[in-house]
CSV table of C-alpha atoms in Angstrom, one decimal:
chain,number,residue,atom,x,y,z
A,221,MET,CA,71.4,124.6,64.5
A,222,ALA,CA,74.9,125.5,65.7
A,223,LYS,CA,77.6,125.8,63.0
A,224,SER,CA,80.1,122.9,62.9
A,225,ARG,CA,83.6,123.5,64.1
A,226,VAL,CA,85.9,123.2,61.2
A,227,LEU,CA,89.6,122.2,61.1
A,228,VAL,CA,91.5,122.9,57.9
A,229,VAL,CA,94.6,120.9,57.4
A,230,GLY,CA,97.0,122.5,54.9
A,231,GLY,CA,95.5,125.9,55.7
A,232,THR,CA,98.4,128.0,54.4
A,233,GLY,CA,98.3,126.4,50.9
A,234,TYR,CA,96.7,127.5,47.6
A,235,MET,CA,93.3,126.1,48.4
A,236,GLY,CA,93.6,125.8,52.2
A,237,ARG,CA,93.7,129.5,52.8
A,238,ARG,CA,90.5,129.8,50.7
A,239,PHE,CA,88.8,127.2,52.8
A,240,VAL,CA,89.8,129.1,56.0
A,241,LYS,CA,88.4,132.3,54.6
A,242,ALA,CA,85.2,130.8,53.4
A,243,SER,CA,84.6,128.9,56.7
A,244,LEU,CA,85.1,132.2,58.7
A,245,ALA,CA,82.8,134.0,56.3
A,246,GLU,CA,80.0,131.4,56.8
A,247,GLY,CA,80.3,131.8,60.6
A,248,HIS,CA,81.9,128.5,61.5
A,249,PRO,CA,84.3,128.3,64.4
A,250,THR,CA,87.4,127.7,62.3
A,251,TYR,CA,90.6,126.0,63.3
A,252,VAL,CA,93.9,125.7,61.4
A,253,LEU,CA,96.4,123.0,62.0
A,254,ARG,CA,99.8,124.6,62.8
A,255,ARG,CA,102.5,122.1,62.0
A,256,PRO,CA,106.0,122.4,63.5
A,257,GLU,CA,107.4,121.7,60.0
A,258,ILE,CA,106.7,125.3,59.2
A,259,GLY,CA,110.2,126.1,60.5
A,260,LEU,CA,111.5,129.4,59.1
A,261,ASP,CA,108.9,129.7,56.4
A,262,ILE,CA,108.0,133.4,57.1
A,263,ASP,CA,105.3,133.5,54.4
A,264,LYS,CA,103.3,130.6,56.0
A,265,LEU,CA,103.8,132.2,59.4
A,266,GLN,CA,102.4,135.5,58.3
A,267,ILE,CA,99.3,133.7,56.8
A,268,LEU,CA,98.7,131.9,60.1
A,269,LEU,CA,99.0,135.2,62.0
A,270,GLU,CA,96.5,136.8,59.7
A,271,PHE,CA,94.1,133.9,60.2
A,272,LYS,CA,94.5,134.4,63.9
A,273,ARG,CA,93.7,138.1,63.6
A,274,GLN,CA,90.6,137.2,61.6
A,275,GLY,CA,89.3,134.9,64.3
A,276,ALA,CA,90.6,131.5,63.4
A,277,ARG,CA,92.1,129.3,66.1
A,278,LEU,CA,95.5,127.6,65.6
A,279,ILE,CA,95.9,124.0,66.8
A,280,ASP,CA,99.3,122.4,67.0
A,281,GLY,CA,99.7,119.0,65.3
A,282,SER,CA,102.1,117.0,63.3
A,283,PHE,CA,101.9,114.1,60.9
A,284,SER,CA,104.9,112.6,62.7
A,285,ASP,CA,103.0,112.7,66.0
A,286,HIS,CA,99.8,110.6,65.9
A,287,GLY,CA,98.7,111.7,69.3
A,288,SER,CA,98.8,115.4,68.4
A,289,LEU,CA,96.6,114.7,65.4
A,290,VAL,CA,94.1,112.8,67.5
A,291,GLU,CA,94.0,115.7,70.0
A,292,ALA,CA,93.5,118.3,67.2
A,293,VAL,CA,90.7,116.3,65.6
A,294,LYS,CA,88.9,115.9,69.0
A,295,GLN,CA,88.4,119.7,69.2
A,296,VAL,CA,86.2,119.9,66.0
A,297,ASP,CA,83.3,118.4,64.1
A,298,VAL,CA,84.5,118.6,60.5
A,299,VAL,CA,88.0,118.1,59.0
A,300,ILE,CA,88.9,119.5,55.5
A,301,CYS,CA,92.2,118.4,54.1
A,302,ALA,CA,93.8,120.6,51.5
A,303,MET,CA,97.2,119.0,51.1
A,304,SER,CA,98.7,119.3,47.6
A,305,GLY,CA,98.3,116.6,45.0
A,306,VAL,CA,100.0,118.6,42.3
A,307,HIS,CA,103.3,117.0,41.1
A,308,PHE,CA,105.1,120.2,40.1
A,309,ARG,CA,104.6,121.5,43.7
A,310,SER,CA,104.5,119.3,46.7
A,311,HIS,CA,102.7,116.0,46.4
A,312,ASN,CA,101.7,114.2,49.6
A,313,LEU,CA,98.2,112.8,49.2
A,314,LEU,CA,99.0,109.6,51.0
A,315,LEU,CA,100.0,111.5,54.2
A,316,GLN,CA,96.2,111.7,54.6
A,317,LEU,CA,96.2,108.1,55.7
A,318,LYS,CA,97.7,109.2,59.0
A,319,LEU,CA,94.8,111.8,59.3
A,320,VAL,CA,92.3,109.0,58.6
A,321,ARG,CA,93.7,106.9,61.4
A,322,ALA,CA,93.6,109.9,63.8
A,323,ILE,CA,90.0,110.6,62.8
A,324,GLN,CA,89.0,107.0,63.4
A,325,GLU,CA,90.6,106.9,66.8
A,326,ALA,CA,89.1,110.3,67.9
A,327,GLY,CA,85.6,109.0,66.9
A,328,ASN,CA,83.9,112.3,67.0
A,329,ILE,CA,84.1,113.7,63.4
A,330,LYS,CA,80.8,114.3,61.7
A,331,ARG,CA,82.3,114.9,58.2
A,332,PHE,CA,85.7,114.5,56.6
A,333,LEU,CA,86.5,116.1,53.3
A,334,PRO,CA,89.8,114.7,52.0
A,335,SER,CA,92.0,116.5,49.5
A,336,GLU,CA,90.3,116.0,46.2
A,337,PHE,CA,88.9,119.1,44.4
A,338,GLY,CA,89.8,118.0,40.9
A,339,MET,CA,88.5,115.3,38.6
A,340,ASP,CA,86.5,112.5,40.2
A,341,PRO,CA,89.1,109.7,40.7
A,342,ALA,CA,86.3,107.1,40.8
A,343,ARG,CA,85.8,107.8,37.1
A,344,MET,CA,89.5,107.6,36.2
A,345,LYS,CA,90.1,103.9,36.4
A,346,ASP,CA,91.5,103.8,32.9
A,347,ALA,CA,93.6,106.9,33.2
A,348,LEU,CA,97.0,107.1,31.5
A,349,GLU,CA,100.3,106.4,33.2
A,350,PRO,CA,101.9,108.0,35.0
A,351,GLY,CA,99.2,110.6,35.6
A,352,ARG,CA,96.8,108.0,37.1
A,353,VAL,CA,98.9,107.9,40.3
A,354,THR,CA,97.0,111.0,41.4
A,355,PHE,CA,93.7,109.2,41.1
A,356,ASP,CA,95.0,105.9,42.5
A,357,GLU,CA,96.2,107.6,45.6
A,358,LYS,CA,92.9,109.5,46.1
A,359,MET,CA,91.1,106.2,45.8
A,360,THR,CA,93.4,104.6,48.3
A,361,VAL,CA,92.5,107.4,50.7
A,362,ARG,CA,88.8,106.9,49.9
A,363,LYS,CA,89.0,103.2,50.6
A,364,ALA,CA,90.6,103.9,54.0
A,365,ILE,CA,87.9,106.5,54.9
A,366,GLN,CA,85.1,104.1,54.0
A,367,GLU,CA,86.6,101.1,55.7
A,368,ALA,CA,86.9,103.2,58.9
A,369,ASN,CA,83.2,104.2,58.6
A,370,ILE,CA,84.1,107.9,58.6
A,371,PRO,CA,81.3,110.2,57.3
A,372,TYR,CA,82.6,112.0,54.2
A,373,THR,CA,81.9,114.3,51.3
A,374,TYR,CA,84.1,114.2,48.2
A,375,VAL,CA,84.3,117.5,46.2
A,376,SER,CA,85.0,117.3,42.5
A,377,ALA,CA,85.8,120.8,41.5
A,378,ASN,CA,87.2,120.2,38.0
A,379,CYS,CA,89.5,122.9,36.5
A,380,PHE,CA,90.8,125.6,38.8
A,381,ALA,CA,90.6,128.9,36.8
A,382,GLY,CA,94.1,130.0,38.0
A,383,TYR,CA,95.6,127.0,36.2
A,384,PHE,CA,93.4,126.7,33.2
A,385,VAL,CA,91.6,129.9,32.4
A,386,GLY,CA,94.0,132.8,32.4
A,387,ASN,CA,96.3,130.8,30.1
A,388,LEU,CA,93.5,129.6,27.8
A,389,CYS,CA,94.4,126.1,28.8
A,390,GLN,CA,98.0,126.3,27.5
A,391,MET,CA,100.5,124.1,29.2
A,392,GLY,CA,103.7,125.7,30.5
A,393,SER,CA,102.3,129.1,31.2
A,394,LEU,CA,99.8,130.8,33.5
A,395,LEU,CA,99.3,133.9,31.4
A,396,PRO,CA,97.2,134.4,28.2
A,397,PRO,CA,99.1,133.8,24.9
A,398,LYS,CA,99.6,137.0,22.9
A,399,HIS,CA,99.7,135.7,19.3
A,400,LYS,CA,98.8,132.0,18.9
A,401,VAL,CA,96.9,129.5,20.9
A,402,TYR,CA,97.2,125.7,20.8
A,403,ILE,CA,93.8,123.9,20.5
A,404,TYR,CA,93.4,120.4,21.8
A,405,GLY,CA,91.8,118.3,19.0
A,406,ASP,CA,88.8,120.2,17.7
A,407,GLY,CA,88.6,122.3,20.9
A,408,ASN,CA,85.0,121.4,21.5
A,409,ALA,CA,85.2,119.0,24.4
A,410,LYS,CA,83.3,120.5,27.3
A,411,ALA,CA,85.2,121.2,30.6
A,412,VAL,CA,84.2,122.9,33.8
A,413,PHE,CA,86.1,125.9,35.0
A,414,MET,CA,85.9,127.2,38.6
A,415,ASP,CA,87.1,130.3,40.4
A,416,GLU,CA,89.0,128.8,43.4
A,417,ASP,CA,87.2,131.1,45.8
A,418,ASP,CA,83.9,129.6,44.6
A,419,VAL,CA,85.2,126.1,45.1
A,420,ALA,CA,85.8,127.1,48.7
A,421,THR,CA,82.4,128.6,49.1
A,422,TYR,CA,80.6,125.6,47.7
A,423,THR,CA,82.7,123.3,49.8
A,424,ILE,CA,81.9,125.0,53.1
A,425,LYS,CA,78.2,125.1,52.2
A,426,SER,CA,78.2,121.3,51.9
A,427,ILE,CA,79.7,120.4,55.3
A,428,ASP,CA,76.5,120.7,57.4
A,429,ASP,CA,74.2,119.6,54.6
A,430,PRO,CA,72.7,116.2,55.0
A,431,ARG,CA,72.2,116.0,51.2
A,432,THR,CA,75.9,115.7,50.7
A,433,LEU,CA,76.7,113.2,53.4
A,434,ASN,CA,78.6,110.2,52.0
A,435,LYS,CA,78.3,111.6,48.5
A,436,THR,CA,80.4,113.3,45.9
A,437,LEU,CA,79.7,117.0,45.3
A,438,TYR,CA,80.2,117.9,41.7
A,439,LEU,CA,80.8,121.6,40.9
A,440,ARG,CA,79.2,122.1,37.5
A,441,PRO,CA,77.6,125.6,37.4
A,442,PRO,CA,76.0,125.7,34.0
A,443,GLU,CA,77.6,128.9,32.7
A,444,ASN,CA,81.0,127.6,33.5
A,445,ILE,CA,80.7,124.5,31.4
A,446,LEU,CA,82.7,125.6,28.4
A,447,SER,CA,84.9,124.2,25.6
A,448,GLN,CA,88.4,125.4,25.1
A,449,ARG,CA,87.2,127.2,21.9
A,450,GLU,CA,84.5,129.0,23.8
A,451,LEU,CA,87.0,130.1,26.4
A,452,VAL,CA,89.3,131.5,23.7
A,453,GLU,CA,86.4,133.3,22.1
A,454,LYS,CA,85.6,135.0,25.4
A,455,TRP,CA,89.2,136.2,25.6
A,456,GLU,CA,89.2,137.4,22.0
A,457,LYS,CA,86.0,139.3,22.6
A,458,LEU,CA,87.4,141.0,25.7
A,459,THR,CA,90.6,142.0,24.0
A,460,GLY,CA,89.3,142.7,20.5
A,461,THR,CA,92.0,140.5,19.0
A,462,THR,CA,92.1,137.3,17.1
A,463,LEU,CA,94.6,134.6,18.0
A,464,GLU,CA,96.2,132.2,15.5
A,465,LYS,CA,94.7,128.8,16.4
A,466,ILE,CA,96.9,125.7,16.0
A,467,SER,CA,95.1,122.4,16.4
A,468,ILE,CA,97.0,119.5,18.0
A,469,PRO,CA,95.6,116.0,17.1
A,470,GLY,CA,95.4,113.5,20.0
A,471,GLU,CA,98.2,111.3,18.8
A,472,GLU,CA,100.5,114.2,18.4
A,473,PHE,CA,99.7,115.5,21.9
A,474,LEU,CA,100.3,112.1,23.5
A,475,ALA,CA,103.7,111.9,21.7
A,476,LEU,CA,104.8,114.7,24.0
A,477,LEU,CA,104.9,112.1,26.8
A,478,LYS,CA,108.2,110.9,25.3
A,479,GLY,CA,111.1,112.9,26.7
A,480,ALA,CA,109.0,114.8,29.2
A,481,ASP,CA,109.8,114.7,32.9
A,482,PHE,CA,107.5,113.0,35.4
A,483,ALA,CA,105.5,116.1,36.4
A,484,GLU,CA,105.0,117.0,32.8
A,485,GLN,CA,103.9,113.5,31.9
A,486,VAL,CA,101.3,113.7,34.7
A,487,GLY,CA,100.0,117.0,33.3
A,488,ILE,CA,99.9,115.8,29.7
A,489,GLY,CA,97.8,112.8,30.8
A,490,HIS,CA,95.4,114.9,32.7
A,491,PHE,CA,95.0,117.4,29.8
A,492,TYR,CA,94.4,114.6,27.4
A,493,HIS,CA,91.5,113.2,29.6
A,494,ILE,CA,90.0,116.7,30.0
A,495,PHE,CA,90.3,118.2,26.5
A,496,TYR,CA,90.3,115.1,24.2
A,497,GLU,CA,88.0,112.7,26.1
A,498,GLY,CA,85.8,115.3,27.9
A,499,CYS,CA,86.1,113.3,31.1
A,500,LEU,CA,84.6,116.2,33.2
A,501,THR,CA,81.3,116.3,31.5
A,502,ASN,CA,80.8,113.0,29.6
A,503,PHE,CA,78.7,111.4,32.3
A,504,GLU,CA,75.5,112.1,34.2
A,505,ILE,CA,75.6,112.6,38.0
A,506,GLY,CA,74.1,109.6,39.7
A,507,GLU,CA,72.5,108.9,43.0
A,508,ASP,CA,75.8,108.9,44.7
A,509,GLY,CA,76.4,112.6,43.8
A,510,GLU,CA,74.9,116.1,43.9
A,511,GLU,CA,75.6,119.2,41.8
A,512,ALA,CA,76.6,122.2,43.8
A,513,SER,CA,74.9,125.1,41.9
A,514,LYS,CA,71.6,123.3,42.2
A,515,LEU,CA,71.9,122.7,45.9
A,516,TYR,CA,73.1,126.3,46.6
A,517,PRO,CA,71.5,128.6,44.0
A,518,GLU,CA,72.2,131.6,46.2
A,519,VAL,CA,75.9,131.4,45.4
A,520,GLU,CA,76.8,134.1,42.8
A,521,TYR,CA,79.6,132.1,41.2
A,522,THR,CA,82.2,133.8,39.0
A,523,ARG,CA,81.6,133.5,35.2
A,524,MET,CA,84.7,133.0,33.2
A,525,HIS,CA,84.4,136.2,31.1
A,526,GLU,CA,84.5,138.1,34.4
A,527,TYR,CA,87.4,136.0,35.6
A,528,LEU,CA,89.4,136.8,32.4
A,529,LYS,CA,89.1,140.5,32.9
A,530,ARG,CA,91.8,140.4,35.6
A,531,TYR,CA,94.3,139.5,32.9
A,532,LEU,CA,93.6,142.5,30.7
A,533,ASP,CA,96.7,144.8,30.3
A,534,PHE,CA,98.6,142.5,32.6
């Protein structure tokens, strides 16, 4: 069967560039939306030029020009959107509604993967304010997709290692602590940590797979289901050091919301749900979902002790 043609929207971003790389590696004819808003952003331009060198095709399109989006979508079979939903960077999840309208009008798309790749928003109906805005907006996009009868796959990728592993889940830093580490509650709630390149690999594997059609693909490779304490222990074993561990009770952690700016409040809420409530692993995957490592056992996913080695002597 011929490989689907894939369009990546947001292809120069943190995850988008990984989707482009993985799509090319899997042999898909790969397209990247080139938006005029790039302006004088030389870094993004260089990324696009490199994609072109590697065999990707660039398609012009703008969210301010509906017709251009429709024409871009008509050239492919699958659309993957990687627009940022992170509040301390850019946050534009609802722009996807314009993409949904273009996909609906084009009428040819076999699969749409909206920008998700974190916690499953369908399970976050009781999330704390203001962090729940991320989940509410993702659910708004899902509703539009399903009302338009667009075939979809939602990818729940849990915790990106770049944001959660190198820093041992510490807020406000991306690097490992040198002397002390803050532990959330008892530190035993299980989370799921994923190398971002593996997120892209599993995502691309799913796009032509009938088993993931109109379902949520959960990324839960068994060796990457870890508690914060287990992650800290892996780092201590690698470095031969012992960090001072300071436990933060849940009430004390939530008290940090007061006086924090909006982006920080969003992050505090998300950390609370992950590390105090265990929201990533406190449920069984139902009939409306599949688990990626079971579907694709051939993927040699990165274990977190290997991932942590890149931070040694940094």
